[in-house]
PDB file of C-alpha atoms in Angstrom:
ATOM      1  CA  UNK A   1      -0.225   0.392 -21.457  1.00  0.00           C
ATOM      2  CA  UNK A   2      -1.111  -0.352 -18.129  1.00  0.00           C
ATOM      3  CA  UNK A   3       0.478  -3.564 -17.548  1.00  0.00           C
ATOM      4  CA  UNK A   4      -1.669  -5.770 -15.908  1.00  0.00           C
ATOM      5  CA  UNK A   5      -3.863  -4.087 -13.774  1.00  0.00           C
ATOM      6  CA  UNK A   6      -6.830  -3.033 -16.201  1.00  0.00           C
ATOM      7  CA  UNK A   7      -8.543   0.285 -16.014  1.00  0.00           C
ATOM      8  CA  UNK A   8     -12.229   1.003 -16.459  1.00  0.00           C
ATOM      9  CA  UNK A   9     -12.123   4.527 -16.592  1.00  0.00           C
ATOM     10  CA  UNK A  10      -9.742   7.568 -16.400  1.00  0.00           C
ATOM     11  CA  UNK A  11      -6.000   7.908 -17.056  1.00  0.00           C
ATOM     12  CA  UNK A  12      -4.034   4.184 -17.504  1.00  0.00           C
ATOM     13  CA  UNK A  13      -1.016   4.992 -15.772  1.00  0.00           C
ATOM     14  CA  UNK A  14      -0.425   2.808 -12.619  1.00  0.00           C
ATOM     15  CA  UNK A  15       0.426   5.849 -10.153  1.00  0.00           C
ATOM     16  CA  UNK A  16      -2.834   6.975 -11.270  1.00  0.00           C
ATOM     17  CA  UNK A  17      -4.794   4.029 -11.047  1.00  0.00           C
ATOM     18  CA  UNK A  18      -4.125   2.935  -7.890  1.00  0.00           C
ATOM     19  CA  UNK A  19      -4.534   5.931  -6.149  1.00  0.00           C
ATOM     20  CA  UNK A  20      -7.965   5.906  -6.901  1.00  0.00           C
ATOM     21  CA  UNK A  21      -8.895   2.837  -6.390  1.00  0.00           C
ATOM     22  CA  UNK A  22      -7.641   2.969  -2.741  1.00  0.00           C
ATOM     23  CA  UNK A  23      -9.935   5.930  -2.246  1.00  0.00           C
ATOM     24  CA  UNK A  24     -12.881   4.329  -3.665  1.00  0.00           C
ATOM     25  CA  UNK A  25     -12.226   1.330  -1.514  1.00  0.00           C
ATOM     26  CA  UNK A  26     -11.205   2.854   1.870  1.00  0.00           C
ATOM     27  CA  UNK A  27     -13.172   6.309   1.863  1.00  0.00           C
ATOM     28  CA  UNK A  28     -16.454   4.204   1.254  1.00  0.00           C
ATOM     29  CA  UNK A  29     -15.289   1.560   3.859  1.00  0.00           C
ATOM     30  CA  UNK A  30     -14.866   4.080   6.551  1.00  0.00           C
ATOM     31  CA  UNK A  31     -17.630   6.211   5.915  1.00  0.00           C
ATOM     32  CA  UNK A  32     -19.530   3.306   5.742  1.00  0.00           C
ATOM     33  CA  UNK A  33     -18.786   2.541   9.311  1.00  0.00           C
ATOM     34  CA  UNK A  34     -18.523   6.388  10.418  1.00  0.00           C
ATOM     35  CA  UNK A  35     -14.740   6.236  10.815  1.00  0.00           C
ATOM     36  CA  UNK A  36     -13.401   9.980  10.035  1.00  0.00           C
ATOM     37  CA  UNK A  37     -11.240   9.862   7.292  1.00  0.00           C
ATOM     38  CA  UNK A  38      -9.237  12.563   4.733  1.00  0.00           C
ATOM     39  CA  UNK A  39      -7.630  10.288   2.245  1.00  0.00           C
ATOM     40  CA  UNK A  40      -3.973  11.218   1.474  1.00  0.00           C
ATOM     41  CA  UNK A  41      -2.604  13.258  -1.131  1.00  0.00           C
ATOM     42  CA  UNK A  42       0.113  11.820  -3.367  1.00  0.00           C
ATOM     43  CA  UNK A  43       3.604  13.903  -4.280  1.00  0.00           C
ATOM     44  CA  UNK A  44       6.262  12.027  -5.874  1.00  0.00           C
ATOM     45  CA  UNK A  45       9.942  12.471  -5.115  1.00  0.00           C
ATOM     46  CA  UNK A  46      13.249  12.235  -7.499  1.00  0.00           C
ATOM     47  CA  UNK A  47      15.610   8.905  -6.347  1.00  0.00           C
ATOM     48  CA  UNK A  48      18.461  11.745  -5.826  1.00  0.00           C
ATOM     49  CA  UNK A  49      16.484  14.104  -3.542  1.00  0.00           C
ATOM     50  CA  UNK A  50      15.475  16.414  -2.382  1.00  0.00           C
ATOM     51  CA  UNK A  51      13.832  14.012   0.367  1.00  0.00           C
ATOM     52  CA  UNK A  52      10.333  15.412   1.744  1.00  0.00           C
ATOM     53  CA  UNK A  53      10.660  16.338   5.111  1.00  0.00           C
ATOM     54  CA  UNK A  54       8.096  15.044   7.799  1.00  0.00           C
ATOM     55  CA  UNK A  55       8.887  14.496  11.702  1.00  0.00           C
ATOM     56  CA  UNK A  56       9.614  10.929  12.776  1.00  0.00           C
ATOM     57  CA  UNK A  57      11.095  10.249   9.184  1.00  0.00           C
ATOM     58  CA  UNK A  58      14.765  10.047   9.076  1.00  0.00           C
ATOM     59  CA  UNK A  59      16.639  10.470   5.637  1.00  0.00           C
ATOM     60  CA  UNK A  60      17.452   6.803   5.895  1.00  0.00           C
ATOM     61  CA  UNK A  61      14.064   5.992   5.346  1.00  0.00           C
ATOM     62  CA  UNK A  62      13.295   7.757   2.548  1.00  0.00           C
ATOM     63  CA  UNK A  63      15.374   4.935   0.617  1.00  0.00           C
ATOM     64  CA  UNK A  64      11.910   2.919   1.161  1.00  0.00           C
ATOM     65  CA  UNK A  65      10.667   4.221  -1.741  1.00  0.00           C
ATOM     66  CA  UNK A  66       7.088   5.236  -0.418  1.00  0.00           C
ATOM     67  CA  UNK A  67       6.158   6.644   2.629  1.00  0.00           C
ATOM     68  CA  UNK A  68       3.296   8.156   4.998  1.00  0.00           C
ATOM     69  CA  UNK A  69       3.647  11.466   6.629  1.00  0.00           C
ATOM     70  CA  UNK A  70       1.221  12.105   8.834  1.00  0.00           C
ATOM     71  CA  UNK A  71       2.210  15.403   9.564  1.00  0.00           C
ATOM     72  CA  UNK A  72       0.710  16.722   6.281  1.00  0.00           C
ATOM     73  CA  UNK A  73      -1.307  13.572   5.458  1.00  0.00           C
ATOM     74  CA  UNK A  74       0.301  12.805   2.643  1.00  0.00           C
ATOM     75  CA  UNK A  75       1.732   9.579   0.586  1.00  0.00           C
ATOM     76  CA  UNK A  76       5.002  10.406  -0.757  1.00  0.00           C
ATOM     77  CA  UNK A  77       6.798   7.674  -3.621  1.00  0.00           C
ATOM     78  CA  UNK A  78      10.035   7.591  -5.456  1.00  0.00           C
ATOM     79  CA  UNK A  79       8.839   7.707  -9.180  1.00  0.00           C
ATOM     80  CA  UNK A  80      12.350   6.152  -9.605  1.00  0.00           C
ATOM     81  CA  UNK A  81      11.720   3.639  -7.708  1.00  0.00           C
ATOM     82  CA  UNK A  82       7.820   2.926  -9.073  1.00  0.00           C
ATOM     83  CA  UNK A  83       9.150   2.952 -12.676  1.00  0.00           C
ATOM     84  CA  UNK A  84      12.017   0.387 -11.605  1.00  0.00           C
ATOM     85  CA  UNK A  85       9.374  -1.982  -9.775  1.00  0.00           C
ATOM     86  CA  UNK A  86       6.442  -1.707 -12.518  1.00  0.00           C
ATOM     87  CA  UNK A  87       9.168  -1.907 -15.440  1.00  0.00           C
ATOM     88  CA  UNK A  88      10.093  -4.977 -17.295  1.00  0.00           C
ATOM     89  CA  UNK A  89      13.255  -5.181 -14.829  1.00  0.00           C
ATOM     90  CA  UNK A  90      10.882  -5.431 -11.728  1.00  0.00           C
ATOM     91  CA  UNK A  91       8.283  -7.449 -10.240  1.00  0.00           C
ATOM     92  CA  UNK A  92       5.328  -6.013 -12.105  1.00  0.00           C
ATOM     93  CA  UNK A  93       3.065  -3.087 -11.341  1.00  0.00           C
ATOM     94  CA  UNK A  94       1.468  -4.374  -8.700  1.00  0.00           C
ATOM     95  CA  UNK A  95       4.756  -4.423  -7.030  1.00  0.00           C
ATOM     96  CA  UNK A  96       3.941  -0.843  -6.992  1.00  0.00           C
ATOM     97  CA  UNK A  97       0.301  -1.818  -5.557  1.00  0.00           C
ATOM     98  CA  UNK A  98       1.509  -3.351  -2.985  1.00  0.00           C
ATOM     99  CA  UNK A  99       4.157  -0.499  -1.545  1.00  0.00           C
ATOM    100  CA  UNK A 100       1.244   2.140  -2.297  1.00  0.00           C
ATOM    101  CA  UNK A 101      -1.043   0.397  -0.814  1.00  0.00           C
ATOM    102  CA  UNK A 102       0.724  -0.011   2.841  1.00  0.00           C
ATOM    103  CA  UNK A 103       1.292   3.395   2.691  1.00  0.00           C
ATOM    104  CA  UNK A 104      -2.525   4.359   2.559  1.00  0.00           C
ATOM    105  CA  UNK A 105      -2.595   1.413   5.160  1.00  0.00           C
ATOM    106  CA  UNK A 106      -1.228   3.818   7.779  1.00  0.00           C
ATOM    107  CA  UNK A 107      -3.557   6.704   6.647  1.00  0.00           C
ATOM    108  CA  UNK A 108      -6.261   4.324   7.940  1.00  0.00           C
ATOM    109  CA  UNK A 109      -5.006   3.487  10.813  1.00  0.00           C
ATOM    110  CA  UNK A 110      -3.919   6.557  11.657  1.00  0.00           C
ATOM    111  CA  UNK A 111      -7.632   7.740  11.122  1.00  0.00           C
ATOM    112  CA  UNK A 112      -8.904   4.259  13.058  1.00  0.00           C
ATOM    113  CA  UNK A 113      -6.366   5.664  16.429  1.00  0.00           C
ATOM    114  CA  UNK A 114      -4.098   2.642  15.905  1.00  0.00           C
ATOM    115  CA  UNK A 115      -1.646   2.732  19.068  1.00  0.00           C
ATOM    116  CA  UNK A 116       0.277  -0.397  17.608  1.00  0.00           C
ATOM    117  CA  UNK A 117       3.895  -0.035  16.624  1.00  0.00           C
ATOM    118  CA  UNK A 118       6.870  -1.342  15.007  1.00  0.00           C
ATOM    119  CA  UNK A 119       6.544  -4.800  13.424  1.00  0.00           C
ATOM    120  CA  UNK A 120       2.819  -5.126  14.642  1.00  0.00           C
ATOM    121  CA  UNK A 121       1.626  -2.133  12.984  1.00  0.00           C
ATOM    122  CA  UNK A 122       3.871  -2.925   9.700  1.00  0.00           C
ATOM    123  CA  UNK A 123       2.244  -6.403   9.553  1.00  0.00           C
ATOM    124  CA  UNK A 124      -1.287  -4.673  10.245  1.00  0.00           C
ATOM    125  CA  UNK A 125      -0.343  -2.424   6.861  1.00  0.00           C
ATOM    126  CA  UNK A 126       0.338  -5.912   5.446  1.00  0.00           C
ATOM    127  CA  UNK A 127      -3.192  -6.932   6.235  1.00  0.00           C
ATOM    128  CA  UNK A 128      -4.859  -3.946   5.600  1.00  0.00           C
ATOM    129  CA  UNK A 129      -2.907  -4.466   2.496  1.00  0.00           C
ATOM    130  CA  UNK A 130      -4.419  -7.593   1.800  1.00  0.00           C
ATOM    131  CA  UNK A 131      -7.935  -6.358   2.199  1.00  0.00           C
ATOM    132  CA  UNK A 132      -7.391  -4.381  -0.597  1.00  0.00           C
ATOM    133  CA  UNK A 133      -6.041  -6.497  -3.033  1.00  0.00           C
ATOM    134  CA  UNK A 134      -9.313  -8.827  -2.494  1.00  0.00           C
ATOM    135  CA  UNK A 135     -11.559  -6.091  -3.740  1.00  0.00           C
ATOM    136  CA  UNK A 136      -9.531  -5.766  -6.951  1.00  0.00           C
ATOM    137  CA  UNK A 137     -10.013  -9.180  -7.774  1.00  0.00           C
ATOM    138  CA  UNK A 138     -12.222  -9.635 -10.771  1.00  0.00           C
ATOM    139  CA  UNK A 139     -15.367 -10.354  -8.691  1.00  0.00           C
ATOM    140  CA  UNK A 140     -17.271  -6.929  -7.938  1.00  0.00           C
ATOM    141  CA  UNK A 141     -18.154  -5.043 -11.068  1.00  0.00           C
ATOM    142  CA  UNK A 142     -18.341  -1.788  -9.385  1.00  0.00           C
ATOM    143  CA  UNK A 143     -15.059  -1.760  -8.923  1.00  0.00           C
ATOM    144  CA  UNK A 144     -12.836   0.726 -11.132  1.00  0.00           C
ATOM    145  CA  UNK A 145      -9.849  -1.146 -10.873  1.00  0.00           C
ATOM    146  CA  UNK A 146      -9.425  -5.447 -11.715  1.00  0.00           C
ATOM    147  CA  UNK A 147      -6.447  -6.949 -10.891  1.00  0.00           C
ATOM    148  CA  UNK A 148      -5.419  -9.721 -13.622  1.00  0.00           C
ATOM    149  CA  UNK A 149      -3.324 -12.984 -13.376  1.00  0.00           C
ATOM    150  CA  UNK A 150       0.330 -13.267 -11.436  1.00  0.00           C
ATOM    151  CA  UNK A 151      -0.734  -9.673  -9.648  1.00  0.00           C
ATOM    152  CA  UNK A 152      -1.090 -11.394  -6.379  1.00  0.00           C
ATOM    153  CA  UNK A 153       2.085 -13.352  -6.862  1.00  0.00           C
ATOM    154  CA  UNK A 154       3.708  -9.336  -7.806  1.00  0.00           C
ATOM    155  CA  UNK A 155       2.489  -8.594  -4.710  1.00  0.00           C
ATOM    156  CA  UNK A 156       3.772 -11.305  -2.337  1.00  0.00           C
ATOM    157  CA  UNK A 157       7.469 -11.091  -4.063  1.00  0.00           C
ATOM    158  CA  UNK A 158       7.169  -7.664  -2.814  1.00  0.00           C
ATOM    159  CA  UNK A 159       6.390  -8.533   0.315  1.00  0.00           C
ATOM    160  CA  UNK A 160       8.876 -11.239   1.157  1.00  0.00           C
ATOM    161  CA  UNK A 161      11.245  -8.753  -0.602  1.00  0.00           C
ATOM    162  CA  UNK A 162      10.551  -5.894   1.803  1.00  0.00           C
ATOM    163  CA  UNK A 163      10.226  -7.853   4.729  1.00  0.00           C
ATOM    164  CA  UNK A 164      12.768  -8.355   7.673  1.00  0.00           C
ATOM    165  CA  UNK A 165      16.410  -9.493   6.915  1.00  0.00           C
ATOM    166  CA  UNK A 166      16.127 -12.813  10.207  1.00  0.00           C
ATOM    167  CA  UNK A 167      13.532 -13.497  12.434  1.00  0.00           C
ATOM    168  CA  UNK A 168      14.713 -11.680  15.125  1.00  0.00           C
ATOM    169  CA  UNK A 169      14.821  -7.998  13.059  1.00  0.00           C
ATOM    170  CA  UNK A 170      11.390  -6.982  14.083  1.00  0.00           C
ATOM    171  CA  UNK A 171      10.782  -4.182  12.013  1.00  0.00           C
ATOM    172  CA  UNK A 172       8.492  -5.869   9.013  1.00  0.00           C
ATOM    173  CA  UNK A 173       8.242  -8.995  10.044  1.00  0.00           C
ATOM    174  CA  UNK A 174       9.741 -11.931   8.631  1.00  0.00           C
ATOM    175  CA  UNK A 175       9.183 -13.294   5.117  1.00  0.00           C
ATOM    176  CA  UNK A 176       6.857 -15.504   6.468  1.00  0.00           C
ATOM    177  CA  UNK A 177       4.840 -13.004   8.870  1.00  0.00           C
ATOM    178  CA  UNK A 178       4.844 -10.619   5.960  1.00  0.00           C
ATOM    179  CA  UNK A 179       3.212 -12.925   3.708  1.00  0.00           C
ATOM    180  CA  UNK A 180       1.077 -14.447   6.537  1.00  0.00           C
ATOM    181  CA  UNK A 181      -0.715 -10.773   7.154  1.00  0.00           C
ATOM    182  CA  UNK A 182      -1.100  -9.957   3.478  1.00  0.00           C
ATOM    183  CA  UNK A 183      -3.164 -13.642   2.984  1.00  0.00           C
ATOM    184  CA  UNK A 184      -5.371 -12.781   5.992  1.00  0.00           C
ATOM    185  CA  UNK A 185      -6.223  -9.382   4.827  1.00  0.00           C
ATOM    186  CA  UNK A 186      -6.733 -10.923   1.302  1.00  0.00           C
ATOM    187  CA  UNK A 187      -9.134 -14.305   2.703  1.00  0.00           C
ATOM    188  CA  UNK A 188      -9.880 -12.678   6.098  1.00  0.00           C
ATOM    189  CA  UNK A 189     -11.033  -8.968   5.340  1.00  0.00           C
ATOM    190  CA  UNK A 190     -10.859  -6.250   7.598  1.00  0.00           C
ATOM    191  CA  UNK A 191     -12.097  -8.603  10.599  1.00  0.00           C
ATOM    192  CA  UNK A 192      -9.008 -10.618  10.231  1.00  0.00           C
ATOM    193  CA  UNK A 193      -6.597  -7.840  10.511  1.00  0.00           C
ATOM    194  CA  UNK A 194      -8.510  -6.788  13.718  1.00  0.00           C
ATOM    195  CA  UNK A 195      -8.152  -9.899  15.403  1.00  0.00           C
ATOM    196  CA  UNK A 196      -4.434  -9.226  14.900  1.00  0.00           C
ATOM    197  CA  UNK A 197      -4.149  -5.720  16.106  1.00  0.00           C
TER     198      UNK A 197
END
C-alpha cells in the first residue's frame, strides 16, 4: 500500500513514486523552457552509515535525512529515516514528498545557475517545493502521481518541523518563512518563487 499518494502506473512504493513524478514534472518544465537539465539519481543510505561523501557536506549534515550532492548529481536519503516519516509513527508519506522534493529543488537550481545561499536558497527549495506539490493535486490527468486528502497538511508539518529553531537562526527559515515559501510555490507557481530569488 501506498499510503496516500495514489499511483497510476509502475511500482507503489513511495521512494519510487515520487522520484518519478519529480522527473516528469521538472525535466518537462525545463526542457520546456530550454533550461539544461540531468535529473538526479537516487542512492539510499543506512541511519548508521556509512555517510556518502560529497564536498561541502559535513557528516553533521547527513543527520538531515536527504541530501543533494552536486558533485555527482545525485539525491541521497536515509531509508531509515523515509520509513520513520511515511510510517504510522510519522507524519505521512508525503512527509517524505516534501524532504525529496527540496532535494530535487537544488538539482534545479543548480541547473537554473542559482547564486542564492543559505536561508534564501533553502526557502527557494521551499517554493520550488511548493510548485510541485500543486501539480500533484488531483486536477491534471496526465499526471502519474495524485496527491489525496491531509497530504498538503503532511507536508507543511514537515516543513515547520524542519525549519529554523528562532527567528534569528537563518539557515531554513523560520516556521513561518518555511511555510510562507511552500504556499507561494503551491498558489504562485514557478513565477512566485522567482520574484523571491
Amino acid at each position: 500500500d501506498p499510503g496516500p499518494i495514489d499511483p497510476e502506473f509502475g511500482p507503489i512504493d513511495i521512494v519510487t513514486l515520487i522520484p518519478l513524478g519529480l522527473d516528469e514534472f521538472w525535466v518537462a518544465l525545463l526542457d520546456a523552457n530550454e533550461i539544461a537539465f540531468t535529473p538526479p539519481t537516487w542512492r539510499e543510505f543506512a541511519p548508521e552509515g556509512p555517510y556518502p561523501s560529497c564536498s561541502g557536506i559535513s557528516a553533521e549534515q547527513w543527520a538531515n535525512g536527504v541530501l543533494y550532492c552536486a558533485d555527482d548529481n545525485t539525491i541521497y536519503w536515509d531509508e531509515g529515516y523515509a520509513a520513520l516519516l511515511a510510517g504510522p509513527e510519522g507524519f505521512g508519506d508525503m512527509a517524505v514528498g516534501y524532504l525529496f522534493s527540496n532535494a530535487y529543488s537544488e538539482a534545479v537550481q543548480v541547473a537554473l545557475g542559482s547564486t542564492s545561499t543559505g536561508e534564501t536558497r533553502a526557502l527557494l527549495n521551499g517554493c520550488l517545493t511548493g510548485v510541485w506539490a500543486a501539480w500533484t493535486l488531483p486536477t491534471n490527468a496526465e499526471q502519474s502521481l495524485v496527491l489525496s486528502a491531509g497530504d498538503l497538511d503532511e507536508a507543511l508539518i514537515t516543513a515547520i518541523i524542519r525549519s529554523d529553531p528562532t527567528t534569528d537562526t537563518d539557515v531554513n527559515g523560520s516556521a513561518f518563512e518555511a511555510t510562507d515559501a511552500f504556499r507561494a510555490g503551491v498558489l504562485g507557481g514557478v513565477e512566485a518563487c522567482q520574484a523571491r530569488a
